[in-house]
Amino acid sequence: MADAPPLNTQIIFASRDRKRAVEEAAKTILAGDIAVLPTETVYGLAANALDGQAVQKVFAAKGRPQDNPLIVHIAEISMLDDVARDIPQESQALMEAFWPGPLSIVFKKNLNIPDVVSAGLDTVAVRMPHNQLMLDIIKKSGVPVAAPSANRSGRPSPTTAQHAAEDLLGRVPLIIDGGSCSVGVESTVLDMTGDTPLILRPGSITPGMIEKTIGKVDLHPAVLQGLRQGEQAQSPGMKYRHYAPNAAIFVFEGNKKTIAKNINARYDYYNEKSQNPVVFCAQECAPFYAGKETCVLGASHDEIMCSLFARLRQADDIGYGVILFHYTEEMGLAVKNRILRAAEGAAK
Ligand code: TXA
Ligand code: MG
């Protein structure tokens, strides 16, 4: 299908005029249009979740496969019943502990929610974001807001309004710039519709944190591996290529010194072949790669999560041919899942 002619994209900086940012965003959503909005995790591309035609525009602007459902964002607990039904009792403790915040919970869907939002599933993922600007916009609009990450499908999620603009300028009427996202990876997705709570996507809210609140949770096996041939994706997002940079990515994990030796050898090999290699690592590992092209992601777990997507985008801008990724335990499950996905999708 031919692309629609480019739209005039209005960008509003919330730091300059917060009131106008909230009003314009709410107006756009209520008019059945779409807008890029900040959340604490990543920027989202938002539409009125009760308006199927508006939600359809989100899929079109992103180039998102129709069978990948969206997360619905609410600003108050009273909005939950409009979105979901049969809320299990244990979820109460989860919502109290982690909302507002980066935890999306999969519930049975309320029939108010059009099929396009949930890609025809009878469930819906819901979260109450922590970002105050986003909360104010949802409250002002008075409707639940469906919003996937505001990237073109297959690109790293945007953690700044500039990233979202790189992907969506001319494809959306409005971008609200609310500054950099504080978390930097997308929310944890937890399915509460089965016998045991199941993590479908890891995020900054870890399995340990969830277990402290509700007891045992399972981790879907696809979180740390690709789907096996013929296996049905429980979270449709699992089966799509994600975060695919132009560079080939190789992930190394294990004893730090052994890995460093391997990475250094691989680096020299690619360098000799003029393939522009770069090493991605945590601050503590940077000394292993002195004199080499390195991208230090940060010193702490939180810093590394926060910078990962921006660094992947930057790697494309710089034109690296090969990313040698030194994974360390401290980086955590969310980073591991995203980088394995990126490696899967990357050009090899
Ligand atoms: O942090 C976030 O979650 C961001 C911000 C904007 O809130 N949103 C986000 O949305 O990452 P998206 O669409 O990029 O990812 C949503 C993920 C996908 O993997 C999708 O398959 C899964 O959630 N998902 C949505 N609804 C689902 C459902 N009913 N059952 C299982 N998985 C679902
Ligand atoms: Mg996404």
CSV table of C-alpha atoms and ligand atoms in Angstrom, one decimal:
chain,number,residue,atom,x,y,z
A,1,MET,CA,0.0,0.0,0.0
A,2,ALA,CA,1.3,3.5,-0.9
A,3,ASP,CA,2.3,5.7,2.1
A,4,ALA,CA,-0.1,8.5,2.8
A,5,PRO,CA,1.2,12.0,2.1
A,6,PRO,CA,3.2,13.4,5.0
A,7,LEU,CA,1.3,15.1,7.8
A,8,ASN,CA,2.4,18.4,9.3
A,9,THR,CA,3.8,17.2,12.7
A,10,GLN,CA,3.4,19.7,15.5
A,11,ILE,CA,5.9,19.4,18.3
A,12,ILE,CA,5.1,20.8,21.7
A,13,PHE,CA,7.8,21.1,24.4
A,14,ALA,CA,6.1,20.5,27.7
A,15,SER,CA,8.9,22.2,29.6
A,16,ARG,CA,7.9,25.5,27.9
A,17,ASP,CA,4.1,25.2,27.9
A,18,ARG,CA,2.9,22.3,30.0
A,19,LYS,CA,-0.8,23.4,30.0
A,20,ARG,CA,-0.9,23.6,26.2
A,21,ALA,CA,0.9,20.2,25.9
A,22,VAL,CA,-1.8,18.6,28.0
A,23,GLU,CA,-4.7,20.3,26.3
A,24,GLU,CA,-3.5,19.7,22.7
A,25,ALA,CA,-2.7,16.0,23.5
A,26,ALA,CA,-6.1,15.4,25.1
A,27,LYS,CA,-7.9,17.3,22.2
A,28,THR,CA,-6.0,15.2,19.6
A,29,ILE,CA,-6.9,11.9,21.4
A,30,LEU,CA,-10.6,12.9,21.8
A,31,ALA,CA,-10.8,13.9,18.1
A,32,GLY,CA,-9.9,10.4,17.1
A,33,ASP,CA,-6.3,11.2,16.1
A,34,ILE,CA,-3.0,9.9,17.4
A,35,ALA,CA,-0.1,11.6,19.4
A,36,VAL,CA,3.4,10.7,20.6
A,37,LEU,CA,3.4,11.0,24.3
A,38,PRO,CA,6.1,10.5,27.0
A,39,THR,CA,5.9,7.8,29.6
A,40,GLU,CA,8.5,6.8,32.2
A,41,THR,CA,9.5,3.7,30.2
A,42,VAL,CA,9.6,4.8,26.5
A,43,TYR,CA,7.6,7.2,24.4
A,44,GLY,CA,4.2,5.9,23.3
A,45,LEU,CA,2.1,6.4,20.3
A,46,ALA,CA,-1.3,7.1,21.8
A,47,ALA,CA,-5.0,6.8,20.7
A,48,ASN,CA,-8.3,6.6,22.4
A,49,ALA,CA,-8.6,2.9,23.3
A,50,LEU,CA,-12.4,3.0,22.9
A,51,ASP,CA,-12.1,4.2,19.3
A,52,GLY,CA,-11.2,1.4,16.9
A,53,GLN,CA,-10.6,3.8,14.0
A,54,ALA,CA,-8.2,5.9,16.0
A,55,VAL,CA,-6.3,2.8,17.1
A,56,GLN,CA,-6.1,1.7,13.5
A,57,LYS,CA,-4.1,4.8,12.8
A,58,VAL,CA,-1.6,3.8,15.4
A,59,PHE,CA,-1.0,0.5,13.5
A,60,ALA,CA,-0.7,2.3,10.2
A,61,ALA,CA,1.7,5.0,11.4
A,62,LYS,CA,4.0,2.4,13.0
A,63,GLY,CA,3.7,-0.2,10.3
A,64,ARG,CA,2.8,-2.6,13.1
A,65,PRO,CA,1.5,-6.1,12.3
A,66,GLN,CA,-2.2,-6.2,12.9
A,67,ASP,CA,-2.0,-9.3,15.2
A,68,ASN,CA,0.3,-7.6,17.8
A,69,PRO,CA,-2.0,-6.1,20.6
A,70,LEU,CA,-1.5,-2.8,22.3
A,71,ILE,CA,-1.2,-1.9,26.0
A,72,VAL,CA,-4.0,0.3,27.4
A,73,HIS,CA,-3.0,3.1,29.8
A,74,ILE,CA,-5.2,4.3,32.6
A,75,ALA,CA,-4.8,7.2,35.0
A,76,GLU,CA,-7.0,6.2,37.8
A,77,ILE,CA,-8.0,2.8,39.2
A,78,SER,CA,-11.7,3.7,38.5
A,79,MET,CA,-10.9,3.4,34.8
A,80,LEU,CA,-9.9,-0.2,35.1
A,81,ASP,CA,-13.4,-1.6,34.9
A,82,ASP,CA,-14.0,0.1,31.5
A,83,VAL,CA,-11.0,-1.9,30.1
A,84,ALA,CA,-10.9,-5.2,31.9
A,85,ARG,CA,-13.1,-7.7,33.7
A,86,ASP,CA,-12.8,-10.7,36.1
A,87,ILE,CA,-9.8,-9.0,37.8
A,88,PRO,CA,-8.2,-11.7,39.9
A,89,GLN,CA,-7.9,-11.0,43.6
A,90,GLU,CA,-4.1,-11.3,43.7
A,91,SER,CA,-3.8,-8.5,41.2
A,92,GLN,CA,-5.0,-6.0,43.8
A,93,ALA,CA,-1.6,-6.4,45.6
A,94,LEU,CA,0.3,-5.9,42.4
A,95,MET,CA,-1.6,-2.8,41.5
A,96,GLU,CA,-1.0,-1.4,45.0
A,97,ALA,CA,2.7,-2.2,44.9
A,98,PHE,CA,3.5,-1.2,41.3
A,99,TRP,CA,1.0,1.3,39.9
A,100,PRO,CA,1.5,3.9,38.8
A,101,GLY,CA,4.6,2.3,37.3
A,102,PRO,CA,6.1,0.1,34.6
A,103,LEU,CA,4.0,-3.0,35.1
A,104,SER,CA,1.5,-4.0,32.4
A,105,ILE,CA,-1.0,-6.6,33.6
A,106,VAL,CA,-2.9,-8.9,31.2
A,107,PHE,CA,-6.5,-9.3,32.2
A,108,LYS,CA,-9.7,-10.6,30.6
A,109,LYS,CA,-10.9,-7.9,28.2
A,110,ASN,CA,-14.0,-5.7,28.8
A,111,LEU,CA,-16.1,-5.8,25.6
A,112,ASN,CA,-15.9,-2.0,25.4
A,113,ILE,CA,-12.4,-2.4,24.1
A,114,PRO,CA,-12.5,-2.8,20.3
A,115,ASP,CA,-10.9,-6.0,18.9
A,116,VAL,CA,-8.2,-4.0,17.0
A,117,VAL,CA,-6.6,-3.0,20.4
A,118,SER,CA,-6.2,-6.6,21.6
A,119,ALA,CA,-5.6,-8.0,18.1
A,120,GLY,CA,-8.7,-10.2,18.5
A,121,LEU,CA,-7.6,-11.7,21.8
A,122,ASP,CA,-10.1,-11.9,24.7
A,123,THR,CA,-7.5,-10.4,27.0
A,124,VAL,CA,-6.0,-6.9,27.3
A,125,ALA,CA,-2.7,-5.6,28.8
A,126,VAL,CA,-3.3,-2.6,31.1
A,127,ARG,CA,-0.9,-0.3,33.0
A,128,MET,CA,-1.1,3.0,34.9
A,129,PRO,CA,2.1,4.9,33.9
A,130,HIS,CA,4.1,6.8,36.4
A,131,ASN,CA,4.9,9.8,34.2
A,132,GLN,CA,2.9,12.8,35.5
A,133,LEU,CA,2.5,14.5,32.2
A,134,MET,CA,1.1,11.3,30.6
A,135,LEU,CA,-1.3,10.8,33.6
A,136,ASP,CA,-2.5,14.4,33.3
A,137,ILE,CA,-3.1,13.9,29.5
A,138,ILE,CA,-5.1,10.7,30.2
A,139,LYS,CA,-7.1,12.4,32.9
A,140,LYS,CA,-7.8,15.4,30.7
A,141,SER,CA,-9.0,13.2,27.9
A,142,GLY,CA,-11.1,11.1,30.2
A,143,VAL,CA,-10.6,7.9,28.2
A,144,PRO,CA,-8.2,4.9,28.4
A,145,VAL,CA,-5.3,5.4,26.0
A,146,ALA,CA,-3.9,2.6,23.9
A,147,ALA,CA,-0.2,3.1,23.2
A,148,PRO,CA,2.6,1.0,21.8
A,149,SER,CA,6.1,2.3,21.8
A,150,ALA,CA,6.4,5.2,19.4
A,151,ASN,CA,8.9,3.7,17.0
A,152,ARG,CA,8.5,2.4,13.5
A,153,SER,CA,8.0,-1.3,13.8
A,154,GLY,CA,11.4,-3.1,14.1
A,155,ARG,CA,13.3,0.0,15.4
A,156,PRO,CA,14.5,0.4,19.0
A,157,SER,CA,11.9,2.0,21.3
A,158,PRO,CA,12.3,5.8,21.6
A,159,THR,CA,13.5,7.1,24.9
A,160,THR,CA,13.5,10.8,23.8
A,161,ALA,CA,11.0,12.8,21.7
A,162,GLN,CA,13.8,13.2,19.1
A,163,HIS,CA,14.0,9.4,18.6
A,164,ALA,CA,10.2,9.3,18.1
A,165,ALA,CA,10.5,12.2,15.6
A,166,GLU,CA,13.2,10.3,13.7
A,167,ASP,CA,10.7,7.5,13.1
A,168,LEU,CA,7.4,9.2,13.0
A,169,LEU,CA,7.8,12.8,11.8
A,170,GLY,CA,5.2,13.4,9.0
A,171,ARG,CA,3.3,10.3,10.1
A,172,VAL,CA,1.7,11.7,13.2
A,173,PRO,CA,0.0,15.1,13.8
A,174,LEU,CA,1.5,15.7,17.3
A,175,ILE,CA,4.5,15.0,19.4
A,176,ILE,CA,4.7,16.0,23.0
A,177,ASP,CA,8.3,16.4,24.1
A,178,GLY,CA,8.4,15.6,27.8
A,179,GLY,CA,12.2,15.1,28.1
A,180,SER,CA,14.1,11.8,28.4
A,181,CYS,CA,12.4,8.7,29.8
A,182,SER,CA,13.7,7.7,33.2
A,183,VAL,CA,13.4,3.9,32.9
A,184,GLY,CA,14.4,3.4,29.3
A,185,VAL,CA,13.0,-0.1,28.6
A,186,GLU,CA,9.4,-1.0,28.1
A,187,SER,CA,7.2,-2.2,31.0
A,188,THR,CA,7.2,-5.7,32.4
A,189,VAL,CA,4.2,-7.6,30.9
A,190,LEU,CA,2.6,-10.0,33.4
A,191,ASP,CA,-0.2,-12.3,32.4
A,192,MET,CA,-2.6,-12.9,35.3
A,193,THR,CA,-5.2,-14.9,33.3
A,194,GLY,CA,-3.6,-18.3,33.7
A,195,ASP,CA,-3.1,-20.6,36.7
A,196,THR,CA,0.3,-19.2,37.6
A,197,PRO,CA,1.2,-15.5,36.9
A,198,LEU,CA,3.5,-15.5,33.8
A,199,ILE,CA,6.0,-12.9,32.8
A,200,LEU,CA,5.7,-12.4,29.0
A,201,ARG,CA,8.2,-9.5,28.8
A,202,PRO,CA,10.8,-8.6,31.5
A,203,GLY,CA,11.2,-4.9,32.5
A,204,SER,CA,12.5,-2.9,35.3
A,205,ILE,CA,10.0,-4.6,37.7
A,206,THR,CA,11.8,-7.9,38.1
A,207,PRO,CA,10.4,-11.4,38.8
A,208,GLY,CA,11.9,-11.1,42.3
A,209,MET,CA,9.9,-7.9,43.0
A,210,ILE,CA,6.7,-9.5,41.7
A,211,GLU,CA,7.3,-12.7,43.8
A,212,LYS,CA,7.7,-10.6,46.9
A,213,THR,CA,4.2,-9.3,46.4
A,214,ILE,CA,2.2,-12.3,45.1
A,215,GLY,CA,4.4,-15.4,45.4
A,216,LYS,CA,5.6,-17.6,42.6
A,217,VAL,CA,5.6,-16.3,39.0
A,218,ASP,CA,6.8,-18.1,35.9
A,219,LEU,CA,9.0,-16.7,33.1
A,220,HIS,CA,7.8,-17.5,29.6
A,221,PRO,CA,10.7,-19.5,28.0
A,222,ALA,CA,10.7,-17.2,24.9
A,223,VAL,CA,11.9,-14.3,27.1
A,224,LEU,CA,15.5,-15.7,26.8
A,225,GLN,CA,15.3,-17.6,23.5
A,226,GLY,CA,13.5,-17.3,20.2
A,227,LEU,CA,10.2,-19.1,19.8
A,228,ARG,CA,10.6,-22.7,18.7
A,229,GLN,CA,9.3,-23.5,15.3
A,230,GLY,CA,5.6,-23.9,15.2
A,231,GLU,CA,5.1,-22.7,18.8
A,232,GLN,CA,2.3,-20.3,19.3
A,233,ALA,CA,3.3,-16.9,20.7
A,234,GLN,CA,1.5,-16.2,24.0
A,235,SER,CA,2.3,-12.6,23.7
A,236,PRO,CA,2.1,-11.9,20.0
A,237,GLY,CA,5.0,-9.3,20.4
A,238,MET,CA,7.3,-12.2,21.1
A,239,LYS,CA,7.4,-13.5,17.6
A,240,TYR,CA,8.3,-10.2,15.8
A,241,ARG,CA,11.8,-9.0,15.0
A,242,HIS,CA,12.6,-6.3,17.4
A,243,TYR,CA,15.1,-3.5,17.9
A,244,ALA,CA,17.0,-4.5,14.8
A,245,PRO,CA,20.0,-2.3,14.3
A,246,ASN,CA,21.9,-2.4,11.0
A,247,ALA,CA,25.0,-3.8,12.6
A,248,ALA,CA,25.4,-7.5,13.3
A,249,ILE,CA,25.2,-8.1,17.1
A,250,PHE,CA,27.0,-10.9,18.9
A,251,VAL,CA,26.2,-11.4,22.6
A,252,PHE,CA,28.9,-12.8,24.9
A,253,GLU,CA,28.1,-14.1,28.4
A,254,GLY,CA,30.1,-15.9,31.1
A,255,ASN,CA,33.4,-15.5,32.9
A,256,LYS,CA,34.4,-11.8,32.4
A,257,LYS,CA,38.0,-12.4,31.6
A,258,THR,CA,37.3,-15.2,29.2
A,259,ILE,CA,34.7,-13.2,27.4
A,260,ALA,CA,37.0,-10.2,27.2
A,261,LYS,CA,39.6,-12.4,25.6
A,262,ASN,CA,37.1,-13.7,23.0
A,263,ILE,CA,35.7,-10.3,22.3
A,264,ASN,CA,39.2,-8.8,21.8
A,265,ALA,CA,40.0,-11.5,19.3
A,266,ARG,CA,36.8,-11.1,17.4
A,267,TYR,CA,37.2,-7.3,17.4
A,268,ASP,CA,40.7,-7.6,15.8
A,269,TYR,CA,39.2,-10.0,13.2
A,270,TYR,CA,36.4,-7.6,12.2
A,271,ASN,CA,38.7,-4.6,12.4
A,272,GLU,CA,41.1,-6.2,9.9
A,273,LYS,CA,38.2,-6.8,7.6
A,274,SER,CA,37.2,-3.1,8.0
A,275,GLN,CA,33.8,-4.0,9.4
A,276,ASN,CA,33.8,-1.2,12.0
A,277,PRO,CA,33.3,-3.2,15.2
A,278,VAL,CA,32.4,-1.7,18.5
A,279,VAL,CA,32.3,-3.3,22.0
A,280,PHE,CA,29.2,-2.6,24.1
A,281,CYS,CA,29.8,-3.1,27.8
A,282,ALA,CA,29.3,-1.9,31.4
A,283,GLN,CA,31.6,0.6,32.9
A,284,GLU,CA,33.4,-2.1,35.0
A,285,CYS,CA,34.4,-4.0,31.9
A,286,ALA,CA,35.6,-1.0,29.9
A,287,PRO,CA,39.3,-1.4,31.0
A,288,PHE,CA,39.3,-4.8,29.1
A,289,TYR,CA,38.9,-2.9,25.9
A,290,ALA,CA,41.4,0.0,26.2
A,291,GLY,CA,42.3,1.4,22.8
A,292,LYS,CA,39.3,-0.2,21.1
A,293,GLU,CA,36.1,1.4,20.0
A,294,THR,CA,33.7,1.0,22.9
A,295,CYS,CA,30.3,2.1,24.0
A,296,VAL,CA,30.0,2.1,27.7
A,297,LEU,CA,26.4,1.7,28.6
A,298,GLY,CA,26.7,2.8,32.3
A,299,ALA,CA,27.8,1.8,35.7
A,300,SER,CA,24.6,0.6,37.3
A,301,HIS,CA,21.7,-1.7,36.3
A,302,ASP,CA,19.4,1.3,36.0
A,303,GLU,CA,21.8,3.4,34.0
A,304,ILE,CA,22.4,0.5,31.5
A,305,MET,CA,18.7,-0.1,31.0
A,306,CYS,CA,18.2,3.6,30.5
A,307,SER,CA,20.8,4.1,27.8
A,308,LEU,CA,20.5,0.8,25.8
A,309,PHE,CA,18.0,1.9,23.1
A,310,ALA,CA,19.6,5.3,22.6
A,311,ARG,CA,23.0,3.6,22.2
A,312,LEU,CA,21.6,1.1,19.6
A,313,ARG,CA,20.1,4.0,17.6
A,314,GLN,CA,23.4,5.8,17.9
A,315,ALA,CA,25.3,2.8,16.6
A,316,ASP,CA,23.3,2.9,13.4
A,317,ASP,CA,24.0,6.7,13.1
A,318,ILE,CA,27.7,6.1,13.5
A,319,GLY,CA,27.6,3.2,11.0
A,320,TYR,CA,29.2,0.4,13.1
A,321,GLY,CA,29.1,-2.9,11.2
A,322,VAL,CA,29.4,-5.3,14.2
A,323,ILE,CA,28.4,-4.9,17.8
A,324,LEU,CA,30.2,-7.2,20.3
A,325,PHE,CA,28.0,-7.1,23.4
A,326,HIS,CA,29.7,-8.0,26.7
A,327,TYR,CA,26.7,-9.1,28.8
A,328,THR,CA,27.1,-9.2,32.6
A,329,GLU,CA,24.6,-10.5,35.2
A,330,GLU,CA,24.2,-7.0,36.7
A,331,MET,CA,22.7,-5.8,33.5
A,332,GLY,CA,19.6,-7.9,34.3
A,333,LEU,CA,16.9,-9.8,32.5
A,334,ALA,CA,15.3,-6.9,30.7
A,335,VAL,CA,18.5,-5.9,29.0
A,336,LYS,CA,19.3,-9.5,28.2
A,337,ASN,CA,15.9,-10.1,26.6
A,338,ARG,CA,16.2,-6.9,24.5
A,339,ILE,CA,19.7,-7.5,23.3
A,340,LEU,CA,19.0,-11.1,22.4
A,341,ARG,CA,16.0,-9.9,20.3
A,342,ALA,CA,18.2,-7.3,18.7
A,343,ALA,CA,20.8,-9.9,17.9
A,344,GLU,CA,18.1,-12.1,16.4
A,345,GLY,CA,16.9,-9.3,14.1
A,346,ALA,CA,20.2,-7.8,13.2
A,347,ALA,CA,21.8,-8.1,9.8
A,348,LYS,CA,24.4,-11.0,10.0
B,1,TXA,O1,6.3,0.5,28.6
B,1,TXA,C1,5.6,0.1,27.8
B,1,TXA,O2,4.9,-0.9,27.9
B,1,TXA,C2,5.4,1.0,26.5
B,1,TXA,C3,4.8,2.4,26.9
B,1,TXA,C4,4.4,3.3,25.8
B,1,TXA,O3,3.8,2.2,27.8
B,1,TXA,N1,4.5,0.4,25.6
B,1,TXA,C5,5.0,-0.7,24.9
B,1,TXA,O4,4.0,-1.2,24.0
B,1,TXA,O5,6.1,-1.2,25.0
B,1,TXA,P1,4.4,-2.2,22.8
B,1,TXA,O6,3.1,-2.3,22.0
B,1,TXA,O7,5.6,-1.8,22.1
B,1,TXA,O8,4.5,-3.6,23.5
B,1,TXA,C6,3.4,-4.2,24.1
B,1,TXA,C7,3.7,-5.7,24.3
B,1,TXA,C8,3.8,-6.5,23.1
B,1,TXA,O9,4.9,-7.4,23.2
B,1,TXA,C9,2.5,-7.2,23.0
B,1,TXA,O10,2.5,-8.4,22.3
B,1,TXA,C10,2.2,-7.4,24.5
B,1,TXA,O11,2.7,-6.2,25.1
B,1,TXA,N2,0.7,-7.4,24.7
B,1,TXA,C11,-0.2,-6.5,24.6
B,1,TXA,N3,-1.4,-7.0,24.8
B,1,TXA,C12,-1.3,-8.2,25.2
B,1,TXA,C13,-2.2,-9.3,25.6
B,1,TXA,N4,-3.5,-9.1,25.6
B,1,TXA,N5,-1.7,-10.5,25.8
B,1,TXA,C14,-0.4,-10.7,25.8
B,1,TXA,N6,0.5,-9.8,25.4
B,1,TXA,C15,0.1,-8.6,25.1
B,2,MG,MG,7.3,-1.8,21.0
